[in-house]
Amino acid sequence: ILFLLSLLSKSMAIPLAVTVILIDYLEGRSLLRKRVILEKIPFVALAVIFGIIARRAQDFTWHISSDSMSVLERIVYASSAFIQYIFKLIAPLNLSAIYPYPEKTEGAILIEYWLYLIPLVAIIALTIYCLKLNKQVAFCILFFIVNLFLLLNISQLPAGDYIMPYRYSFVTSLGIFILFGI
């Protein structure tokens, strides 16, 4: 009921459906047991329904510049935003209310945005390595990634017409702060 109420107030509650699965992983519950799967069905169903509703509602409210981007462009910009979220958590300098998509040079993405793929691949490799080695570290990184996913505009779910809607990242940052604590 509380999840439904949170979905009714903000689409940023959608990642909770995956977060509860991450919590089960952290607690060592067997994710393939029938009871565990049945517990998650209402969360996933509500998240999918409200994701579709939120996406359609956004189509009527404003134009998303990311709609015209290729999948590769989305990945490049998402990797840039992902790394920038981490930097801004560590050193919150030059913050802005709006982080628009950058202008392309002669229709191409600037090389500096391609370079963000390198640390992103390193973080993904670290996460995979930690999955078996240290559940707490893996949980923290995955919590950050899962809750940040909607904000990266890869999925075209509602996060706005910006490369980095930073104002929505505060719950997401808990994963990184817990990681620092560990």
Coordinates of C-alpha atoms in Angstrom, one line a residue:
I1 CA 0.0 0.0 0.0
L2 CA 2.8 2.4 0.9
F3 CA 4.6 1.5 -2.4
L4 CA 1.4 2.3 -4.3
L5 CA 1.0 5.6 -2.5
S6 CA 4.6 6.5 -3.3
L7 CA 4.1 5.7 -7.0
L8 CA 1.0 7.9 -7.0
S9 CA 3.2 10.8 -5.8
K10 CA 6.4 10.3 -7.8
S11 CA 7.7 8.0 -10.5
M12 CA 11.1 7.9 -8.8
A13 CA 9.5 5.2 -6.5
I14 CA 9.6 2.7 -9.4
P15 CA 13.2 1.4 -8.6
L16 CA 11.9 0.1 -5.3
A17 CA 10.6 -2.9 -7.1
V18 CA 14.2 -3.9 -7.9
T19 CA 15.6 -2.6 -4.6
V20 CA 13.5 -5.1 -2.6
I21 CA 15.1 -7.9 -4.7
L22 CA 18.6 -6.4 -3.9
I23 CA 17.7 -6.5 -0.2
D24 CA 16.8 -10.2 -0.5
Y25 CA 20.2 -10.7 -2.2
L26 CA 21.9 -8.9 0.7
E27 CA 20.0 -10.9 3.3
G28 CA 21.0 -14.2 1.6
R29 CA 17.5 -15.2 0.6
S30 CA 17.1 -17.6 -2.3
L31 CA 15.8 -15.4 -5.1
L32 CA 14.3 -18.4 -7.0
R33 CA 12.1 -19.7 -4.1
K34 CA 8.4 -19.5 -4.9
R35 CA 7.6 -17.4 -1.9
V36 CA 10.3 -14.8 -2.7
I37 CA 9.0 -14.6 -6.3
L38 CA 5.4 -14.2 -5.2
E39 CA 6.3 -11.5 -2.7
K40 CA 7.9 -9.4 -5.6
I41 CA 5.1 -9.8 -8.2
P42 CA 3.0 -6.9 -6.8
F43 CA 6.0 -4.6 -6.7
V44 CA 7.1 -5.4 -10.2
A45 CA 3.6 -5.2 -11.6
L46 CA 2.9 -1.8 -10.0
A47 CA 6.3 -0.5 -11.2
V48 CA 5.6 -1.6 -14.8
I49 CA 2.1 -0.1 -14.8
F50 CA 3.2 3.2 -13.3
G51 CA 6.3 3.3 -15.5
I52 CA 4.1 3.1 -18.6
I53 CA 1.7 5.7 -17.2
A54 CA 4.5 8.1 -16.3
R55 CA 6.1 7.7 -19.7
R56 CA 2.8 8.4 -21.5
A57 CA 2.1 11.4 -19.3
Q58 CA 5.5 12.8 -20.0
D59 CA 4.8 12.6 -23.8
F60 CA 2.0 15.0 -23.3
T61 CA 3.9 17.5 -21.0
W62 CA 7.2 18.2 -22.8
H63 CA 9.4 17.1 -25.6
I64 CA 12.3 14.9 -24.6
S65 CA 15.4 15.7 -26.7
S66 CA 16.7 12.2 -25.9
D67 CA 13.9 10.8 -28.1
S68 CA 15.8 11.6 -31.2
M69 CA 19.1 10.0 -30.0
S70 CA 20.4 6.6 -31.1
V71 CA 21.0 3.9 -28.5
L72 CA 24.8 4.5 -28.7
E73 CA 24.3 8.2 -28.0
R74 CA 22.1 7.4 -25.0
I75 CA 24.8 5.1 -23.6
V76 CA 27.5 7.7 -24.0
Y77 CA 25.5 10.4 -22.4
A78 CA 24.3 8.1 -19.7
S79 CA 27.9 7.1 -18.8
S80 CA 28.8 10.7 -18.6
A81 CA 25.9 11.5 -16.3
F82 CA 26.6 8.4 -14.2
I83 CA 30.2 9.4 -13.5
Q84 CA 29.2 13.0 -13.0
Y85 CA 26.6 11.9 -10.3
I86 CA 29.5 10.2 -8.4
F87 CA 31.8 13.2 -8.8
K88 CA 29.0 15.6 -7.5
L89 CA 28.4 13.4 -4.5
I90 CA 32.0 13.5 -3.5
A91 CA 32.6 17.1 -4.4
P92 CA 29.4 19.0 -4.9
L93 CA 30.9 21.9 -6.9
N94 CA 29.3 23.9 -9.8
L95 CA 25.8 22.5 -9.1
S96 CA 23.0 23.6 -11.3
A97 CA 19.2 23.2 -11.5
I98 CA 19.5 22.2 -15.1
Y99 CA 22.1 20.1 -16.9
P100 CA 21.0 20.2 -20.6
Y101 CA 22.3 17.9 -23.2
P102 CA 25.5 19.3 -24.7
E103 CA 25.7 20.7 -28.2
K104 CA 27.2 18.3 -30.7
T105 CA 30.2 19.3 -32.9
E106 CA 29.3 18.8 -36.5
G107 CA 26.6 16.4 -35.4
A108 CA 29.0 14.2 -33.4
I109 CA 29.4 13.7 -29.7
L110 CA 32.5 15.3 -28.2
I111 CA 35.3 13.0 -27.4
E112 CA 35.2 13.9 -23.7
Y113 CA 31.8 12.2 -23.4
W114 CA 33.2 9.0 -25.0
L115 CA 35.9 8.9 -22.3
Y116 CA 33.3 8.5 -19.6
L117 CA 32.8 4.9 -20.8
I118 CA 36.1 3.9 -19.4
P119 CA 35.3 4.5 -15.7
L120 CA 31.8 3.1 -16.2
V121 CA 33.2 -0.2 -17.5
A122 CA 35.5 -0.3 -14.5
I123 CA 32.6 0.2 -12.1
I124 CA 30.6 -2.5 -13.8
A125 CA 33.6 -4.9 -13.6
L126 CA 34.0 -4.0 -9.9
T127 CA 30.4 -4.7 -9.3
I128 CA 30.5 -8.1 -11.0
Y129 CA 33.7 -8.9 -9.0
C130 CA 32.0 -7.9 -5.7
L131 CA 28.8 -10.0 -6.3
K132 CA 30.5 -13.1 -4.9
L133 CA 33.3 -11.5 -2.9
N134 CA 31.5 -8.9 -0.8
K135 CA 27.7 -8.7 -0.8
Q136 CA 27.6 -5.4 1.1
V137 CA 29.8 -3.6 -1.4
A138 CA 27.9 -5.2 -4.3
F139 CA 24.6 -4.2 -2.7
C140 CA 25.7 -0.5 -2.3
I141 CA 26.9 -0.2 -5.9
L142 CA 23.8 -2.0 -7.3
F143 CA 21.5 0.2 -5.1
F144 CA 23.1 3.3 -6.6
I145 CA 22.9 1.9 -10.2
V146 CA 19.3 0.6 -9.9
N147 CA 18.0 3.8 -8.4
L148 CA 19.9 6.0 -10.8
F149 CA 18.8 4.0 -13.9
L150 CA 15.6 6.1 -14.5
L151 CA 17.6 9.3 -14.3
L152 CA 20.0 8.2 -17.1
N153 CA 17.4 8.5 -19.8
I154 CA 18.5 5.2 -21.4
S155 CA 15.2 3.7 -20.7
Q156 CA 13.2 6.8 -21.9
L157 CA 11.3 6.7 -18.6
P158 CA 10.4 10.0 -17.1
A159 CA 13.4 11.9 -15.8
G160 CA 13.1 15.0 -17.9
D161 CA 14.8 16.7 -20.8
Y162 CA 18.2 16.9 -19.2
I163 CA 21.4 14.8 -19.3
M164 CA 21.5 14.8 -15.5
P165 CA 18.4 15.7 -13.4
Y166 CA 20.6 15.9 -10.2
R167 CA 17.7 17.0 -8.0
Y168 CA 16.3 13.5 -8.1
S169 CA 19.5 11.7 -7.0
F170 CA 19.3 12.1 -3.2
V171 CA 17.8 8.7 -2.4
T172 CA 20.1 7.2 -5.0
S173 CA 23.2 8.6 -3.2
L174 CA 22.4 6.5 -0.1
G175 CA 24.1 3.5 -1.9
I176 CA 27.4 5.5 -2.2
F177 CA 27.3 6.9 1.3
I178 CA 26.7 3.5 2.8
L179 CA 29.6 2.2 0.7
F180 CA 31.8 4.9 2.2
G181 CA 30.7 3.9 5.6
I182 CA 31.6 0.2 5.0

